[in-house]
């Protein structure tokens, strides 16, 4: 593939994002299934709907710019992030920390998208493609929002539960030491 | 591997970050070499020194928590991100957009670290390990700072150069249309 202009680099970024979104659409339902708390399941299910909208926005950009998806390559970055998350879930991971582990994986995914949508929006600005800027900014805002919500969820309940379990486990050990 | 507590999940996160930093230490010199502008080369070289410090901070945390690195697994997420960056560099990419492409890759790497250091710091807080919180927060701040600097560099010069090149290329096309 030849990338000889900012326009072509922008198109490369868009195809990469499209592949990333498609991979997320496949992975998210498994993450929802693995989550223990109702709040996390709900947050992830809601993000699945958001991801579908984001993929549709990319479709609109492809259409208006006349980009063909035939040349789409699998996004290796997202592939690695999701593999890492799956690997973690395959460990013998106890119920108390599953949600904390899922949030850790999900935030890596969100941050990939924050970086990639930020880059694509910046390219669209330089190319003076206002409609694409608007669409990409919407997805970027949603990703930042999703990341913030996951942090709040982790702070408010998930890590607290995991830490309390920790505390309970620690008690018998210190008793033994006495 | 068994992960049955927040403490073990925290250690898993630290090992993952350590592997990520080691991979970045290998990849960054290649990115410095590929960069066209002096400012980007300087920014990436400076980040190489920062990365070494961050790896040393992780060493300190391992030491104080008595974590053995023998069980360290290769961080798949970072592996994918760096592979994606290398793949992009292997395309026939013109000089005018190389730096924009490098920044796009580097910001994905920074955002992985922002997510991972954020998670690790949050776990350390719940485990009331104040010294680790301090060390992880330092690295997190450095990563956010590096990401911001790359955005500024992209906005101030790199994308401008690429877009100007675009403009020059567009002119003969519109002439043809007349």
Short mmCIF file of C-alpha atoms in Angstrom, two decimals:
data_model
loop_
_atom_site.label_atom_id
_atom_site.label_comp_id
_atom_site.label_asym_id
_atom_site.label_seq_id
_atom_site.Cartn_x
_atom_site.Cartn_y
_atom_site.Cartn_z
CA UNK A 1 0.00 0.00 0.00
CA UNK A 2 1.19 3.47 -0.80
CA UNK A 3 0.67 6.36 1.61
CA UNK A 4 1.86 9.47 -0.16
CA UNK A 5 -0.38 12.15 1.32
CA UNK A 6 -2.23 13.17 4.47
CA UNK A 7 -5.44 12.17 2.68
CA UNK A 8 -4.16 8.61 2.25
CA UNK A 9 -2.86 8.48 5.80
CA UNK A 10 -6.28 9.67 6.99
CA UNK A 11 -7.95 6.89 5.01
CA UNK A 12 -5.53 4.38 6.51
CA UNK A 13 -6.50 5.62 10.01
CA UNK A 14 -10.20 5.33 9.22
CA UNK A 15 -9.84 1.74 7.97
CA UNK A 16 -7.81 0.88 11.06
CA UNK A 17 -10.55 2.33 13.28
CA UNK A 18 -13.20 0.43 11.36
CA UNK A 19 -11.38 -2.86 11.91
CA UNK A 20 -10.92 -1.96 15.60
CA UNK A 21 -14.65 -1.29 16.02
CA UNK A 22 -15.56 -4.57 14.29
CA UNK A 23 -13.26 -6.49 16.63
CA UNK A 24 -14.76 -4.70 19.66
CA UNK A 25 -18.28 -5.57 18.49
CA UNK A 26 -17.28 -9.25 18.60
CA UNK A 27 -15.43 -9.06 21.93
CA UNK A 28 -17.80 -6.93 24.02
CA UNK A 29 -20.61 -9.50 24.39
CA UNK A 30 -18.07 -11.95 25.89
CA UNK A 31 -16.95 -9.28 28.35
CA UNK A 32 -20.58 -8.53 29.32
CA UNK A 33 -21.05 -12.25 30.00
CA UNK A 34 -17.94 -12.43 32.17
CA UNK A 35 -18.81 -9.38 34.31
CA UNK A 36 -20.10 -10.07 37.82
CA UNK A 37 -21.72 -6.81 38.85
CA UNK A 38 -24.97 -5.61 37.32
CA UNK A 39 -23.59 -2.07 36.90
CA UNK A 40 -20.60 -3.26 34.87
CA UNK A 41 -22.78 -5.51 32.69
CA UNK A 42 -25.08 -2.55 32.04
CA UNK A 43 -22.21 -0.17 31.29
CA UNK A 44 -20.67 -2.63 28.83
CA UNK A 45 -24.00 -3.39 27.15
CA UNK A 46 -24.60 0.33 26.74
CA UNK A 47 -21.15 0.68 25.19
CA UNK A 48 -21.98 -2.07 22.70
CA UNK A 49 -24.81 0.12 21.36
CA UNK A 50 -22.43 3.10 21.25
CA UNK A 51 -19.85 1.02 19.34
CA UNK A 52 -22.46 0.18 16.69
CA UNK A 53 -23.18 3.89 16.25
CA UNK A 54 -19.46 4.61 15.94
CA UNK A 55 -19.04 1.97 13.23
CA UNK A 56 -22.04 3.50 11.41
CA UNK A 57 -20.39 6.95 11.61
CA UNK A 58 -17.25 5.50 9.98
CA UNK A 59 -19.47 4.02 7.24
CA UNK A 60 -20.87 7.50 6.60
CA UNK A 61 -17.36 8.94 6.31
CA UNK A 62 -16.32 6.14 3.92
CA UNK A 63 -19.37 6.83 1.79
CA UNK A 64 -18.91 10.60 1.59
CA UNK A 65 -15.17 10.27 0.86
CA UNK A 66 -15.64 7.37 -1.58
CA UNK A 67 -13.37 5.06 0.43
CA UNK A 68 -13.56 1.37 -0.40
CA UNK A 69 -13.30 -1.02 2.51
CA UNK A 70 -11.94 -3.86 0.38
CA UNK A 71 -8.42 -2.87 1.33
CA UNK A 72 -9.20 -2.96 5.06
CA UNK A 73 -6.48 -4.61 7.10
CA UNK A 74 -7.06 -6.14 10.49
CA UNK A 75 -6.09 -3.64 13.18
CA UNK A 76 -3.15 -5.36 14.89
CA UNK A 77 -3.19 -3.01 17.87
CA UNK A 78 -6.77 -3.84 18.80
CA UNK A 79 -6.11 -7.52 18.11
CA UNK A 80 -3.29 -7.49 20.68
CA UNK A 81 -5.33 -5.59 23.25
CA UNK A 82 -8.25 -8.01 22.98
CA UNK A 83 -5.93 -11.06 23.06
CA UNK A 84 -4.36 -9.69 26.23
CA UNK A 85 -7.82 -9.28 27.77
CA UNK A 86 -8.85 -12.81 26.78
CA UNK A 87 -5.62 -14.25 28.16
CA UNK A 88 -6.27 -12.52 31.48
CA UNK A 89 -9.78 -14.00 31.60
CA UNK A 90 -8.32 -17.46 31.01
CA UNK A 91 -6.28 -17.26 34.21
CA UNK A 92 -7.75 -18.79 37.33
CA UNK A 93 -9.21 -15.49 38.33
CA UNK A 94 -11.42 -15.31 41.41
CA UNK A 95 -14.91 -13.81 41.30
CA UNK A 96 -13.91 -10.90 43.55
CA UNK A 97 -11.43 -9.45 41.09
CA UNK A 98 -12.97 -10.41 37.73
CA UNK A 99 -14.68 -7.02 37.33
CA UNK A 100 -11.52 -5.09 38.23
CA UNK A 101 -9.64 -7.15 35.60
CA UNK A 102 -12.36 -6.55 33.00
CA UNK A 103 -12.28 -2.81 33.61
CA UNK A 104 -8.48 -2.84 33.29
CA UNK A 105 -8.82 -4.48 29.85
CA UNK A 106 -11.72 -2.29 28.75
CA UNK A 107 -9.87 0.93 29.61
CA UNK A 108 -6.93 -0.16 27.45
CA UNK A 109 -9.40 -0.58 24.59
CA UNK A 110 -11.04 2.82 25.27
CA UNK A 111 -7.64 4.51 25.31
CA UNK A 112 -6.71 2.96 21.97
CA UNK A 113 -9.83 4.52 20.53
CA UNK A 114 -9.20 7.86 22.22
CA UNK A 115 -5.76 7.97 20.58
CA UNK A 116 -7.00 6.79 17.18
CA UNK A 117 -10.12 9.01 17.01
CA UNK A 118 -8.03 11.96 18.21
CA UNK A 119 -5.53 11.40 15.40
CA UNK A 120 -8.23 10.91 12.76
CA UNK A 121 -10.11 14.04 13.87
CA UNK A 122 -6.91 16.06 13.73
CA UNK A 123 -6.20 14.80 10.17
CA UNK A 124 -9.79 15.64 9.14
CA UNK A 125 -9.29 19.18 10.47
CA UNK A 126 -6.15 19.66 8.39
CA UNK A 127 -7.97 18.30 5.35
CA UNK A 128 -10.83 20.74 6.07
CA UNK A 129 -13.39 17.94 6.02
CA UNK A 130 -15.79 19.51 8.53
CA UNK A 131 -18.43 16.80 8.36
CA UNK A 132 -15.85 14.10 9.20
CA UNK A 133 -14.45 16.28 12.01
CA UNK A 134 -17.94 16.45 13.54
CA UNK A 135 -18.55 12.70 13.29
CA UNK A 136 -15.11 11.76 14.63
CA UNK A 137 -15.41 14.25 17.49
CA UNK A 138 -18.71 12.64 18.54
CA UNK A 139 -17.06 9.22 18.76
CA UNK A 140 -14.02 10.67 20.55
CA UNK A 141 -16.27 12.31 23.15
CA UNK A 142 -18.15 9.04 23.66
CA UNK A 143 -14.90 7.15 24.21
CA UNK A 144 -13.61 9.68 26.76
CA UNK A 145 -16.97 9.47 28.48
CA UNK A 146 -16.90 5.65 28.54
CA UNK A 147 -13.39 5.69 30.00
CA UNK A 148 -14.46 8.12 32.73
CA UNK A 149 -17.50 5.98 33.58
CA UNK A 150 -15.33 2.86 33.90
CA UNK A 151 -12.97 4.73 36.24
CA UNK A 152 -15.91 5.84 38.39
CA UNK A 153 -17.30 2.31 38.47
CA UNK A 154 -13.91 0.94 39.48
CA UNK A 155 -13.49 3.56 42.20
CA UNK A 156 -17.01 3.35 43.58
CA UNK A 157 -17.54 -0.38 43.85
CA UNK A 158 -15.32 -2.80 41.99
CA UNK A 159 -11.98 -2.05 43.60
CA UNK A 160 -13.66 -1.55 46.96
CA UNK A 161 -15.13 -5.06 46.78
CA UNK A 162 -11.81 -6.52 45.72
CA UNK A 163 -9.95 -4.63 48.47
CA UNK A 164 -12.45 -5.70 51.14
CA UNK A 165 -12.01 -9.31 50.13
CA UNK A 166 -8.29 -8.66 50.45
CA UNK A 167 -8.81 -7.35 53.98
CA UNK A 168 -10.84 -10.41 54.97
CA UNK A 169 -8.18 -12.70 53.58
CA UNK A 170 -5.47 -10.84 55.41
CA UNK A 171 -7.14 -11.21 58.84
CA UNK A 172 -6.59 -14.98 59.31
CA UNK A 173 -2.98 -14.60 58.20
CA UNK A 174 -2.25 -12.00 60.86
CA UNK A 175 -4.05 -14.21 63.40
CA UNK A 176 -1.75 -17.06 62.48
CA UNK A 177 1.22 -14.83 63.12
CA UNK A 178 0.13 -14.07 66.68
CA UNK B 1 -1.47 -18.47 36.89
CA UNK B 2 -3.89 -17.83 39.69
CA UNK B 3 -5.26 -14.36 40.40
CA UNK B 4 -7.30 -14.63 43.55
CA UNK B 5 -6.91 -11.17 45.08
CA UNK B 6 -6.46 -7.51 44.22
CA UNK B 7 -2.85 -7.88 45.34
CA UNK B 8 -2.25 -10.57 42.71
CA UNK B 9 -4.11 -8.60 40.05
CA UNK B 10 -1.94 -5.58 40.92
CA UNK B 11 1.20 -7.69 40.51
CA UNK B 12 -0.09 -8.96 37.18
CA UNK B 13 -0.60 -5.33 36.07
CA UNK B 14 2.92 -4.38 37.17
CA UNK B 15 4.48 -7.27 35.25
CA UNK B 16 2.45 -6.35 32.19
CA UNK B 17 3.66 -2.74 32.43
CA UNK B 18 7.25 -3.91 32.85
CA UNK B 19 7.03 -5.99 29.68
CA UNK B 20 5.41 -3.04 27.88
CA UNK B 21 8.25 -0.71 28.91
CA UNK B 22 10.90 -3.23 27.81
CA UNK B 23 9.25 -3.50 24.40
CA UNK B 24 9.07 0.29 24.10
CA UNK B 25 12.76 0.59 24.98
CA UNK B 26 13.54 -1.64 21.98
CA UNK B 27 11.11 0.05 19.59
CA UNK B 28 11.74 3.74 20.33
CA UNK B 29 15.25 3.98 18.82
CA UNK B 30 13.83 2.68 15.51
CA UNK B 31 11.12 5.34 15.65
CA UNK B 32 13.70 8.07 16.38
CA UNK B 33 15.64 6.91 13.31
CA UNK B 34 12.54 7.00 11.11
CA UNK B 35 11.48 10.51 12.17
CA UNK B 36 12.12 13.30 9.69
CA UNK B 37 11.81 16.45 11.77
CA UNK B 38 14.39 17.42 14.36
CA UNK B 39 11.70 18.26 16.94
CA UNK B 40 10.11 14.82 16.70
CA UNK B 41 13.49 13.07 16.92
CA UNK B 42 14.29 15.14 20.02
CA UNK B 43 10.90 14.48 21.62
CA UNK B 44 11.23 10.73 21.04
CA UNK B 45 14.82 10.63 22.29
CA UNK B 46 13.75 12.47 25.43
CA UNK B 47 10.96 9.96 25.91
CA UNK B 48 13.47 7.13 25.67
CA UNK B 49 15.21 8.52 28.77
CA UNK B 50 11.82 8.88 30.50
CA UNK B 51 10.97 5.25 29.63
CA UNK B 52 14.19 4.07 31.27
CA UNK B 53 13.22 5.94 34.44
CA UNK B 54 9.76 4.40 34.36
CA UNK B 55 11.19 0.89 34.06
CA UNK B 56 13.49 1.68 37.02
CA UNK B 57 10.46 2.81 39.07
CA UNK B 58 8.77 -0.52 38.35
CA UNK B 59 11.95 -2.27 39.50
CA UNK B 60 11.73 -0.37 42.77
CA UNK B 61 8.11 -1.44 43.24
CA UNK B 62 9.01 -5.08 42.51
CA UNK B 63 11.80 -4.90 45.03
CA UNK B 64 9.75 -3.37 47.82
CA UNK B 65 6.83 -5.75 47.22
CA UNK B 66 9.08 -8.79 46.77
CA UNK B 67 7.71 -9.52 43.29
CA UNK B 68 9.73 -11.90 41.14
CA UNK B 69 9.94 -11.10 37.46
CA UNK B 70 10.53 -14.72 36.42
CA UNK B 71 6.82 -15.08 35.77
CA UNK B 72 6.70 -12.04 33.51
CA UNK B 73 4.62 -12.63 30.40
CA UNK B 74 5.08 -10.65 27.23
CA UNK B 75 2.53 -7.84 27.13
CA UNK B 76 0.38 -8.79 24.12
CA UNK B 77 -1.30 -5.39 23.96
CA UNK B 78 1.96 -3.52 23.51
CA UNK B 79 3.21 -6.19 21.10
CA UNK B 80 0.18 -5.56 18.87
CA UNK B 81 0.53 -1.78 19.06
CA UNK B 82 4.21 -1.90 18.09
CA UNK B 83 3.56 -4.42 15.31
CA UNK B 84 0.88 -2.12 13.93
CA UNK B 85 3.34 0.78 14.00
CA UNK B 86 6.05 -1.27 12.27
CA UNK B 87 3.60 -2.43 9.62
CA UNK B 88 2.66 1.17 8.90
CA UNK B 89 6.33 2.10 8.53
CA UNK B 90 6.78 -0.74 6.04
CA UNK B 91 4.21 0.78 3.67
CA UNK B 92 5.48 2.97 0.87
CA UNK B 93 5.04 6.05 2.97
CA UNK B 94 6.20 9.40 1.62
CA UNK B 95 8.57 11.66 3.57
CA UNK B 96 5.89 14.32 4.05
CA UNK B 97 3.64 12.13 6.14
CA UNK B 98 6.14 9.86 7.93
CA UNK B 99 6.17 12.05 11.05
CA UNK B 100 2.38 12.26 11.19
CA UNK B 101 2.24 8.45 10.96
CA UNK B 102 4.91 8.05 13.66
CA UNK B 103 3.00 10.36 16.00
CA UNK B 104 -0.20 8.39 15.35
CA UNK B 105 1.60 5.19 16.42
CA UNK B 106 3.35 6.80 19.38
CA UNK B 107 0.11 8.22 20.77
CA UNK B 108 -1.48 4.75 20.72
CA UNK B 109 1.50 3.56 22.79
CA UNK B 110 1.21 6.52 25.21
CA UNK B 111 -2.49 5.87 25.68
CA UNK B 112 -1.86 2.21 26.48
CA UNK B 113 0.45 3.36 29.23
CA UNK B 114 -1.98 6.02 30.46
CA UNK B 115 -4.64 3.32 30.85
CA UNK B 116 -2.29 0.77 32.43
CA UNK B 117 -0.54 3.18 34.85
CA UNK B 118 -3.95 4.62 35.80
CA UNK B 119 -5.24 1.14 36.64
CA UNK B 120 -2.10 0.17 38.56
CA UNK B 121 -2.13 3.42 40.56
CA UNK B 122 -5.78 2.88 41.44
CA UNK B 123 -5.04 -0.69 42.64
CA UNK B 124 -2.09 0.59 44.70
CA UNK B 125 -4.42 3.14 46.34
CA UNK B 126 -6.89 0.44 47.33
CA UNK B 127 -4.03 -1.67 48.69
CA UNK B 128 -2.82 1.40 50.65
CA UNK B 129 0.66 1.12 49.18
CA UNK B 130 1.47 4.84 49.25
CA UNK B 131 5.02 4.53 47.95
CA UNK B 132 3.83 2.61 44.86
CA UNK B 133 1.02 5.15 44.36
CA UNK B 134 3.60 7.93 44.26
CA UNK B 135 5.89 6.13 41.82
CA UNK B 136 3.05 5.08 39.50
CA UNK B 137 1.54 8.58 39.55
CA UNK B 138 4.89 10.02 38.43
CA UNK B 139 4.96 7.70 35.41
CA UNK B 140 1.30 8.38 34.66
CA UNK B 141 1.92 12.15 34.68
CA UNK B 142 4.91 11.71 32.38
CA UNK B 143 2.83 9.69 29.92
CA UNK B 144 0.01 12.25 29.86
CA UNK B 145 2.62 14.93 29.34
CA UNK B 146 4.28 13.00 26.49
CA UNK B 147 0.91 12.50 24.81
CA UNK B 148 0.13 16.22 25.06
CA UNK B 149 3.54 17.15 23.63
CA UNK B 150 3.02 14.83 20.65
CA UNK B 151 -0.40 16.42 20.00
CA UNK B 152 1.17 19.89 20.08
CA UNK B 153 3.96 18.79 17.76
CA UNK B 154 1.42 17.30 15.35
CA UNK B 155 -0.73 20.43 15.44
CA UNK B 156 2.09 22.94 15.18
CA UNK B 157 4.17 21.51 12.40
CA UNK B 158 3.77 17.93 11.30
CA UNK B 159 0.19 17.96 10.08
CA UNK B 160 0.67 21.45 8.68
CA UNK B 161 3.56 20.23 6.54
CA UNK B 162 1.60 17.20 5.40
CA UNK B 163 -1.47 19.32 4.62
CA UNK B 164 0.58 21.90 2.69
CA UNK B 165 2.03 19.14 0.60
CA UNK B 166 -1.57 18.04 0.03
CA UNK B 167 -2.49 21.55 -1.10
CA UNK B 168 0.40 21.65 -3.60
CA UNK B 169 -0.61 18.29 -4.98
CA UNK B 170 -4.21 19.36 -5.29
CA UNK B 171 -3.43 22.45 -7.38
CA UNK B 172 -2.50 20.71 -10.63
CA UNK B 173 -5.58 18.51 -10.29
CA UNK B 174 -7.94 21.47 -10.07
CA UNK B 175 -6.09 23.05 -12.99
CA UNK B 176 -6.79 19.96 -15.02
CA UNK B 177 -10.48 20.28 -14.21
CA UNK B 178 -10.70 23.82 -15.56
#
